[in-house]
C-alpha cells in the first residue's frame, strides 16, 4: 500500500487534498474512490487496501474530505458539497475519467453529492452505514442517534483559539470509536487511532478544522429532495448493530433513489457503523460483485 500523498486542486482558493492509491493507477481497471468517515483518515480503509481480490478488481483511491487527514483548504470554511467538488477535481488532476464511489457514514452522503454533481462520471455509489437525511427529528423517530446532542458539546468546546501545543482530547477520539465500532476496537487499533488523531488535529489550525468538521456533521443539509436526480446504480450496505443510523432509516433512504437503474439495500448482520472496518469481508465481496456487474 502506498503512503498518503497530496494533489492540488483549484476549489476553495486552491486546496491540497490528501489521498492514497492502493497501487499505481491502472487505466485498464475501473476506479473505486473511498471516502472516509467523520474525523478519520484514509487509514480507515486499510482492510480494503489489504484485500487482494478487491485490489485486483479496481484501482483503490482513498480521498480525505475537507477537515480530514492531510487535506487543507484555501478557505477556512467548507461543506460536504465542497468535498464532493474537490474529489471530482482530484479525479481530473489524476487523469481518471470516471469512477465508482464508496463512502462510510459521512462518506456516503459525499458519494451521493458526487453523483449529483457529475452524473456522467460517477458509475455507481456504495454508501455504508449512512443517511441521506439531515439530523432531523424524523431520523430520530426511525431509531437514529441524536447527532445534535453528540456534536454540540464539541462545537462549543472547540470555539476558542488554542496554543500550538493543543492536541485533540482523547475523550473525543474514544467517543468517535465508540459510535463507529462499539466494543469491537482492539487495544492496538485504539492506540493507532489515538496517535493518528493527535497527528492530524494539533494547534489552533487543527482545532478549527475539527470544529468545522463537527459543525458540518451536525448542521448539514439533507438530500431527500435531490435523490430522484441520482441516475447511477446504488448499493447501500448497512449493519444491524449500527447505533448511529438505523436499518429503518436505510430502508427509507434507499427507496428514494427512484430513478437509479438499480438501487439495492444489503443488510449485514452484526455490522457496525464504520462497516468497512467492522465487516470488511462482507463489504469487499459485495463491492467486487457490484463493480464487476457494471464494468
mmCIF file of C-alpha atoms in Angstrom:
data_model
loop_
_atom_site.group_PDB
_atom_site.id
_atom_site.type_symbol
_atom_site.label_atom_id
_atom_site.label_comp_id
_atom_site.label_asym_id
_atom_site.label_seq_id
_atom_site.Cartn_x
_atom_site.Cartn_y
_atom_site.Cartn_z
ATOM 1 C CA UNK A 1 0.000 0.000 0.000
ATOM 2 C CA UNK A 2 1.359 3.418 -0.924
ATOM 3 C CA UNK A 3 1.641 6.188 1.645
ATOM 4 C CA UNK A 4 -0.673 9.177 1.730
ATOM 5 C CA UNK A 5 0.116 11.765 -0.916
ATOM 6 C CA UNK A 6 -1.424 15.094 -1.854
ATOM 7 C CA UNK A 7 -2.665 16.732 -5.009
ATOM 8 C CA UNK A 8 -3.561 20.391 -5.527
ATOM 9 C CA UNK A 9 -6.978 21.386 -6.893
ATOM 10 C CA UNK A 10 -8.483 24.784 -7.634
ATOM 11 C CA UNK A 11 -11.513 24.587 -5.343
ATOM 12 C CA UNK A 12 -11.765 26.921 -2.316
ATOM 13 C CA UNK A 13 -8.913 29.155 -3.346
ATOM 14 C CA UNK A 14 -6.618 26.237 -4.187
ATOM 15 C CA UNK A 15 -6.662 23.235 -1.882
ATOM 16 C CA UNK A 16 -4.299 20.393 -1.072
ATOM 17 C CA UNK A 17 -6.154 17.068 -0.968
ATOM 18 C CA UNK A 18 -4.838 14.039 0.877
ATOM 19 C CA UNK A 19 -5.233 10.749 -0.959
ATOM 20 C CA UNK A 20 -3.824 7.232 -1.172
ATOM 21 C CA UNK A 21 -3.644 4.759 -4.041
ATOM 22 C CA UNK A 22 -3.602 1.060 -3.271
ATOM 23 C CA UNK A 23 -1.050 0.598 -6.060
ATOM 24 C CA UNK A 24 -0.042 2.521 -9.192
ATOM 25 C CA UNK A 25 -3.044 3.526 -11.280
ATOM 26 C CA UNK A 26 -4.020 1.027 -13.990
ATOM 27 C CA UNK A 27 -6.250 2.623 -16.669
ATOM 28 C CA UNK A 28 -7.462 -0.848 -17.691
ATOM 29 C CA UNK A 29 -9.272 -1.212 -14.356
ATOM 30 C CA UNK A 30 -12.248 0.755 -13.050
ATOM 31 C CA UNK A 31 -11.523 3.081 -10.145
ATOM 32 C CA UNK A 32 -13.189 2.957 -6.736
ATOM 33 C CA UNK A 33 -12.949 6.184 -4.749
ATOM 34 C CA UNK A 34 -13.083 5.607 -0.971
ATOM 35 C CA UNK A 35 -14.358 8.481 1.191
ATOM 36 C CA UNK A 36 -13.690 8.169 4.915
ATOM 37 C CA UNK A 37 -15.945 8.787 7.890
ATOM 38 C CA UNK A 38 -16.051 11.659 10.382
ATOM 39 C CA UNK A 39 -12.576 12.751 11.563
ATOM 40 C CA UNK A 40 -10.849 9.569 10.353
ATOM 41 C CA UNK A 41 -8.242 9.374 7.590
ATOM 42 C CA UNK A 42 -7.551 7.178 4.565
ATOM 43 C CA UNK A 43 -6.334 4.629 7.126
ATOM 44 C CA UNK A 44 -9.963 3.693 7.739
ATOM 45 C CA UNK A 45 -9.671 1.677 4.518
ATOM 46 C CA UNK A 46 -6.694 -0.461 5.486
ATOM 47 C CA UNK A 47 -8.894 -3.624 5.237
ATOM 48 C CA UNK A 48 -9.828 -2.678 1.676
ATOM 49 C CA UNK A 49 -6.245 -1.960 0.609
ATOM 50 C CA UNK A 50 -5.185 -5.298 2.111
ATOM 51 C CA UNK A 51 -7.769 -7.353 0.174
ATOM 52 C CA UNK A 52 -6.138 -8.850 -2.972
ATOM 53 C CA UNK A 53 -9.488 -9.681 -4.589
ATOM 54 C CA UNK A 54 -10.719 -6.109 -4.289
ATOM 55 C CA UNK A 55 -7.356 -4.621 -5.245
ATOM 56 C CA UNK A 56 -7.281 -6.856 -8.310
ATOM 57 C CA UNK A 57 -10.713 -5.661 -9.435
ATOM 58 C CA UNK A 58 -10.390 -1.885 -9.087
ATOM 59 C CA UNK A 59 -7.953 0.932 -8.612
ATOM 60 C CA UNK A 60 -8.426 1.837 -4.945
ATOM 61 C CA UNK A 61 -8.178 5.576 -4.378
ATOM 62 C CA UNK A 62 -8.970 6.876 -0.882
ATOM 63 C CA UNK A 63 -9.557 10.641 -0.699
ATOM 64 C CA UNK A 64 -9.776 12.659 2.509
ATOM 65 C CA UNK A 65 -12.596 15.243 2.758
ATOM 66 C CA UNK A 66 -12.031 18.811 3.845
ATOM 67 C CA UNK A 67 -11.144 18.967 7.528
ATOM 68 C CA UNK A 68 -9.649 15.470 7.490
ATOM 69 C CA UNK A 69 -6.201 13.922 7.281
ATOM 70 C CA UNK A 70 -3.756 15.731 5.004
ATOM 71 C CA UNK A 71 -6.430 17.762 3.190
ATOM 72 C CA UNK A 72 -6.190 21.536 3.573
ATOM 73 C CA UNK A 73 -8.497 24.169 2.124
ATOM 74 C CA UNK A 74 -7.534 27.597 0.868
ATOM 75 C CA UNK A 75 -10.505 28.992 2.825
ATOM 76 C CA UNK A 76 -11.344 28.479 6.497
ATOM 77 C CA UNK A 77 -14.877 27.152 5.966
ATOM 78 C CA UNK A 78 -16.161 24.284 3.844
ATOM 79 C CA UNK A 79 -19.123 21.937 3.457
ATOM 80 C CA UNK A 80 -19.781 18.426 2.204
ATOM 81 C CA UNK A 81 -20.603 19.868 -1.205
ATOM 82 C CA UNK A 82 -17.102 21.357 -1.291
ATOM 83 C CA UNK A 83 -15.607 17.926 -0.563
ATOM 84 C CA UNK A 84 -17.639 16.426 -3.416
ATOM 85 C CA UNK A 85 -16.373 19.090 -5.822
ATOM 86 C CA UNK A 86 -12.778 18.640 -4.653
ATOM 87 C CA UNK A 87 -12.994 14.851 -5.056
ATOM 88 C CA UNK A 88 -14.090 15.304 -8.659
ATOM 89 C CA UNK A 89 -11.194 17.690 -9.225
ATOM 90 C CA UNK A 90 -8.829 15.082 -7.757
ATOM 91 C CA UNK A 91 -10.021 12.680 -10.463
ATOM 92 C CA UNK A 92 -9.300 15.381 -13.042
ATOM 93 C CA UNK A 93 -5.829 16.008 -11.641
ATOM 94 C CA UNK A 94 -5.003 12.298 -11.653
ATOM 95 C CA UNK A 95 -6.344 11.749 -15.184
ATOM 96 C CA UNK A 96 -9.170 9.411 -14.138
ATOM 97 C CA UNK A 97 -12.224 9.874 -16.379
ATOM 98 C CA UNK A 98 -14.859 8.191 -14.215
ATOM 99 C CA UNK A 99 -15.218 6.181 -11.041
ATOM 100 C CA UNK A 100 -17.359 4.279 -8.592
ATOM 101 C CA UNK A 101 -17.525 5.848 -5.127
ATOM 102 C CA UNK A 102 -17.760 4.090 -1.761
ATOM 103 C CA UNK A 103 -18.316 6.181 1.352
ATOM 104 C CA UNK A 104 -18.593 5.265 5.015
ATOM 105 C CA UNK A 105 -21.009 7.344 7.126
ATOM 106 C CA UNK A 106 -20.365 10.963 6.005
ATOM 107 C CA UNK A 107 -18.560 9.463 3.016
ATOM 108 C CA UNK A 108 -21.906 8.057 1.888
ATOM 109 C CA UNK A 109 -23.547 11.425 1.527
ATOM 110 C CA UNK A 110 -20.401 12.831 -0.086
ATOM 111 C CA UNK A 111 -20.626 9.970 -2.617
ATOM 112 C CA UNK A 112 -24.252 10.890 -3.322
ATOM 113 C CA UNK A 113 -23.268 14.522 -3.814
ATOM 114 C CA UNK A 114 -20.591 13.462 -6.296
ATOM 115 C CA UNK A 115 -23.216 11.505 -8.248
ATOM 116 C CA UNK A 116 -25.494 14.536 -8.272
ATOM 117 C CA UNK A 117 -22.766 16.915 -9.411
ATOM 118 C CA UNK A 118 -21.217 14.675 -12.091
ATOM 119 C CA UNK A 119 -23.753 12.097 -13.291
ATOM 120 C CA UNK A 120 -21.702 11.466 -16.433
ATOM 121 C CA UNK A 121 -18.620 10.483 -14.402
ATOM 122 C CA UNK A 122 -19.913 8.520 -11.399
ATOM 123 C CA UNK A 123 -20.676 4.947 -12.455
ATOM 124 C CA UNK A 124 -22.180 3.818 -9.173
ATOM 125 C CA UNK A 125 -22.121 4.579 -5.463
ATOM 126 C CA UNK A 126 -21.799 2.329 -2.410
ATOM 127 C CA UNK A 127 -22.975 4.136 0.747
ATOM 128 C CA UNK A 128 -22.122 2.325 4.004
ATOM 129 C CA UNK A 129 -23.762 2.965 7.373
ATOM 130 C CA UNK A 130 -25.050 6.342 6.297
ATOM 131 C CA UNK A 131 -28.104 8.564 5.998
ATOM 132 C CA UNK A 132 -29.343 10.837 3.230
ATOM 133 C CA UNK A 133 -31.318 12.943 5.711
ATOM 134 C CA UNK A 134 -30.129 15.852 7.795
ATOM 135 C CA UNK A 135 -30.002 15.315 11.571
ATOM 136 C CA UNK A 136 -33.774 15.520 11.665
ATOM 137 C CA UNK A 137 -36.456 14.651 14.235
ATOM 138 C CA UNK A 138 -37.769 12.206 11.632
ATOM 139 C CA UNK A 139 -34.477 10.289 11.589
ATOM 140 C CA UNK A 140 -34.530 10.019 15.383
ATOM 141 C CA UNK A 141 -38.072 8.664 15.204
ATOM 142 C CA UNK A 142 -36.662 5.940 12.929
ATOM 143 C CA UNK A 143 -34.121 4.943 15.581
ATOM 144 C CA UNK A 144 -31.101 7.033 14.591
ATOM 145 C CA UNK A 145 -28.822 8.757 17.087
ATOM 146 C CA UNK A 146 -29.211 12.337 18.230
ATOM 147 C CA UNK A 147 -26.395 13.877 16.218
ATOM 148 C CA UNK A 148 -27.119 17.332 17.567
ATOM 149 C CA UNK A 149 -26.668 16.106 21.125
ATOM 150 C CA UNK A 150 -23.463 14.272 20.152
ATOM 151 C CA UNK A 151 -21.849 17.148 18.263
ATOM 152 C CA UNK A 152 -22.898 20.304 20.125
ATOM 153 C CA UNK A 153 -20.658 19.878 23.199
ATOM 154 C CA UNK A 154 -17.618 19.567 20.920
ATOM 155 C CA UNK A 155 -18.697 22.514 18.772
ATOM 156 C CA UNK A 156 -18.928 24.619 21.920
ATOM 157 C CA UNK A 157 -15.709 23.285 23.471
ATOM 158 C CA UNK A 158 -13.723 23.970 20.297
ATOM 159 C CA UNK A 159 -14.943 27.553 19.863
ATOM 160 C CA UNK A 160 -11.976 29.397 21.392
ATOM 161 C CA UNK A 161 -8.441 29.675 19.960
ATOM 162 C CA UNK A 162 -5.763 27.433 21.479
ATOM 163 C CA UNK A 163 -1.982 27.315 21.596
ATOM 164 C CA UNK A 164 0.440 25.419 19.419
ATOM 165 C CA UNK A 165 0.694 22.609 21.972
ATOM 166 C CA UNK A 166 -3.005 21.726 21.764
ATOM 167 C CA UNK A 167 -3.983 18.244 20.567
ATOM 168 C CA UNK A 168 -7.390 16.660 20.162
ATOM 169 C CA UNK A 169 -8.687 15.335 23.510
ATOM 170 C CA UNK A 170 -8.553 11.579 23.922
ATOM 171 C CA UNK A 171 -12.202 11.560 25.018
ATOM 172 C CA UNK A 172 -13.196 12.889 21.595
ATOM 173 C CA UNK A 173 -11.373 10.030 19.861
ATOM 174 C CA UNK A 174 -12.903 7.451 22.165
ATOM 175 C CA UNK A 175 -16.394 8.852 21.548
ATOM 176 C CA UNK A 176 -15.956 8.542 17.768
ATOM 177 C CA UNK A 177 -14.600 4.997 18.083
ATOM 178 C CA UNK A 178 -17.488 4.026 20.359
ATOM 179 C CA UNK A 179 -20.039 5.381 17.888
ATOM 180 C CA UNK A 180 -18.309 3.821 14.905
ATOM 181 C CA UNK A 181 -17.164 0.451 16.207
ATOM 182 C CA UNK A 182 -18.658 -0.062 19.664
ATOM 183 C CA UNK A 183 -16.779 -2.529 21.835
ATOM 184 C CA UNK A 184 -15.019 -4.195 18.897
ATOM 185 C CA UNK A 185 -11.978 -1.880 18.942
ATOM 186 C CA UNK A 186 -8.780 -3.718 19.815
ATOM 187 C CA UNK A 187 -6.148 -2.139 22.051
ATOM 188 C CA UNK A 188 -3.802 -1.896 19.071
ATOM 189 C CA UNK A 189 -6.401 -0.168 16.906
ATOM 190 C CA UNK A 190 -7.336 2.224 19.708
ATOM 191 C CA UNK A 191 -3.682 3.164 20.134
ATOM 192 C CA UNK A 192 -3.309 3.570 16.358
ATOM 193 C CA UNK A 193 -6.291 5.908 16.087
ATOM 194 C CA UNK A 194 -5.308 7.991 19.092
ATOM 195 C CA UNK A 195 -1.882 8.542 17.530
ATOM 196 C CA UNK A 196 -3.434 9.323 14.136
ATOM 197 C CA UNK A 197 -5.856 11.867 15.601
ATOM 198 C CA UNK A 198 -3.099 13.536 17.620
ATOM 199 C CA UNK A 199 -1.021 13.892 14.448
ATOM 200 C CA UNK A 200 -3.980 15.267 12.473
ATOM 201 C CA UNK A 201 -5.606 17.710 14.883
ATOM 202 C CA UNK A 202 -2.939 19.863 16.543
ATOM 203 C CA UNK A 203 -2.626 23.551 17.330
ATOM 204 C CA UNK A 204 -5.214 26.191 16.566
ATOM 205 C CA UNK A 205 -5.437 25.276 12.896
ATOM 206 C CA UNK A 206 -6.228 21.686 13.846
ATOM 207 C CA UNK A 207 -8.801 22.833 16.389
ATOM 208 C CA UNK A 208 -10.536 24.928 13.756
ATOM 209 C CA UNK A 209 -10.635 22.121 11.171
ATOM 210 C CA UNK A 210 -12.036 19.755 13.792
ATOM 211 C CA UNK A 211 -14.707 22.256 14.806
ATOM 212 C CA UNK A 212 -15.835 22.961 11.239
ATOM 213 C CA UNK A 213 -15.951 19.212 10.540
ATOM 214 C CA UNK A 214 -18.170 18.762 13.590
ATOM 215 C CA UNK A 215 -20.403 21.694 12.606
ATOM 216 C CA UNK A 216 -20.761 20.128 9.148
ATOM 217 C CA UNK A 217 -21.904 16.823 10.639
ATOM 218 C CA UNK A 218 -24.419 18.474 12.940
ATOM 219 C CA UNK A 219 -25.784 21.171 10.624
ATOM 220 C CA UNK A 220 -25.601 19.580 7.156
ATOM 221 C CA UNK A 221 -28.403 19.808 4.608
ATOM 222 C CA UNK A 222 -30.362 16.679 3.746
ATOM 223 C CA UNK A 223 -30.559 15.133 0.282
ATOM 224 C CA UNK A 224 -34.066 13.688 0.225
ATOM 225 C CA UNK A 225 -35.333 16.295 -2.238
ATOM 226 C CA UNK A 226 -32.454 15.589 -4.639
ATOM 227 C CA UNK A 227 -32.116 11.793 -4.656
ATOM 228 C CA UNK A 228 -34.506 11.354 -7.575
ATOM 229 C CA UNK A 229 -31.785 13.023 -9.657
ATOM 230 C CA UNK A 230 -29.238 10.253 -8.962
ATOM 231 C CA UNK A 231 -29.077 8.202 -12.182
ATOM 232 C CA UNK A 232 -26.349 5.689 -11.347
ATOM 233 C CA UNK A 233 -26.653 2.301 -9.592
ATOM 234 C CA UNK A 234 -26.676 2.362 -5.787
ATOM 235 C CA UNK A 235 -25.628 -0.415 -3.405
ATOM 236 C CA UNK A 236 -26.367 0.688 0.160
ATOM 237 C CA UNK A 237 -24.854 -1.638 2.763
ATOM 238 C CA UNK A 238 -25.946 -1.300 6.383
ATOM 239 C CA UNK A 239 -25.188 -3.145 9.611
ATOM 240 C CA UNK A 240 -27.785 -4.291 12.113
ATOM 241 C CA UNK A 241 -25.539 -3.173 15.021
ATOM 242 C CA UNK A 242 -25.172 0.378 13.659
ATOM 243 C CA UNK A 243 -26.043 2.592 16.633
ATOM 244 C CA UNK A 244 -25.822 5.840 14.661
ATOM 245 C CA UNK A 245 -28.149 5.315 11.695
ATOM 246 C CA UNK A 246 -30.813 2.628 11.792
ATOM 247 C CA UNK A 247 -31.776 -0.056 9.293
ATOM 248 C CA UNK A 248 -35.245 1.531 9.166
ATOM 249 C CA UNK A 249 -33.668 4.810 8.083
ATOM 250 C CA UNK A 250 -31.625 2.982 5.440
ATOM 251 C CA UNK A 251 -34.786 1.312 4.124
ATOM 252 C CA UNK A 252 -36.427 4.713 3.836
ATOM 253 C CA UNK A 253 -33.338 6.209 2.194
ATOM 254 C CA UNK A 254 -32.782 3.574 -0.486
ATOM 255 C CA UNK A 255 -36.418 3.859 -1.574
ATOM 256 C CA UNK A 256 -35.813 7.496 -2.509
ATOM 257 C CA UNK A 257 -33.380 6.654 -5.349
ATOM 258 C CA UNK A 258 -36.385 6.260 -7.649
ATOM 259 C CA UNK A 259 -34.512 6.972 -10.897
ATOM 260 C CA UNK A 260 -31.457 4.838 -10.224
ATOM 261 C CA UNK A 261 -31.167 1.929 -12.697
ATOM 262 C CA UNK A 262 -30.604 -0.328 -9.697
ATOM 263 C CA UNK A 263 -30.919 0.660 -6.025
ATOM 264 C CA UNK A 264 -30.326 -2.156 -3.536
ATOM 265 C CA UNK A 265 -30.091 -2.246 0.247
ATOM 266 C CA UNK A 266 -27.973 -5.070 1.651
ATOM 267 C CA UNK A 267 -28.062 -5.787 5.390
ATOM 268 C CA UNK A 268 -25.012 -7.129 7.269
ATOM 269 C CA UNK A 269 -25.919 -8.953 10.466
ATOM 270 C CA UNK A 270 -23.923 -7.533 13.373
ATOM 271 C CA UNK A 271 -22.305 -4.853 11.216
ATOM 272 C CA UNK A 272 -21.257 -1.655 12.954
ATOM 273 C CA UNK A 273 -21.482 1.964 11.854
ATOM 274 C CA UNK A 274 -17.967 2.029 10.385
ATOM 275 C CA UNK A 275 -18.961 -1.004 8.338
ATOM 276 C CA UNK A 276 -15.915 -1.009 6.056
ATOM 277 C CA UNK A 277 -13.786 -1.573 9.165
ATOM 278 C CA UNK A 278 -16.070 -3.816 11.219
ATOM 279 C CA UNK A 279 -17.099 -6.180 8.388
ATOM 280 C CA UNK A 280 -14.596 -5.820 5.554
ATOM 281 C CA UNK A 281 -15.090 -9.345 4.166
ATOM 282 C CA UNK A 282 -18.806 -8.786 3.515
ATOM 283 C CA UNK A 283 -18.293 -5.254 2.225
ATOM 284 C CA UNK A 284 -15.382 -6.095 -0.058
ATOM 285 C CA UNK A 285 -17.114 -9.102 -1.617
ATOM 286 C CA UNK A 286 -20.270 -7.071 -2.247
ATOM 287 C CA UNK A 287 -18.256 -4.281 -3.880
ATOM 288 C CA UNK A 288 -16.406 -6.707 -6.166
ATOM 289 C CA UNK A 289 -19.740 -8.106 -7.344
ATOM 290 C CA UNK A 290 -21.262 -4.642 -7.776
ATOM 291 C CA UNK A 291 -18.360 -3.339 -9.849
ATOM 292 C CA UNK A 292 -17.978 -6.460 -11.990
ATOM 293 C CA UNK A 293 -21.674 -6.403 -12.843
ATOM 294 C CA UNK A 294 -21.332 -2.843 -14.138
ATOM 295 C CA UNK A 295 -17.907 -2.926 -15.832
#
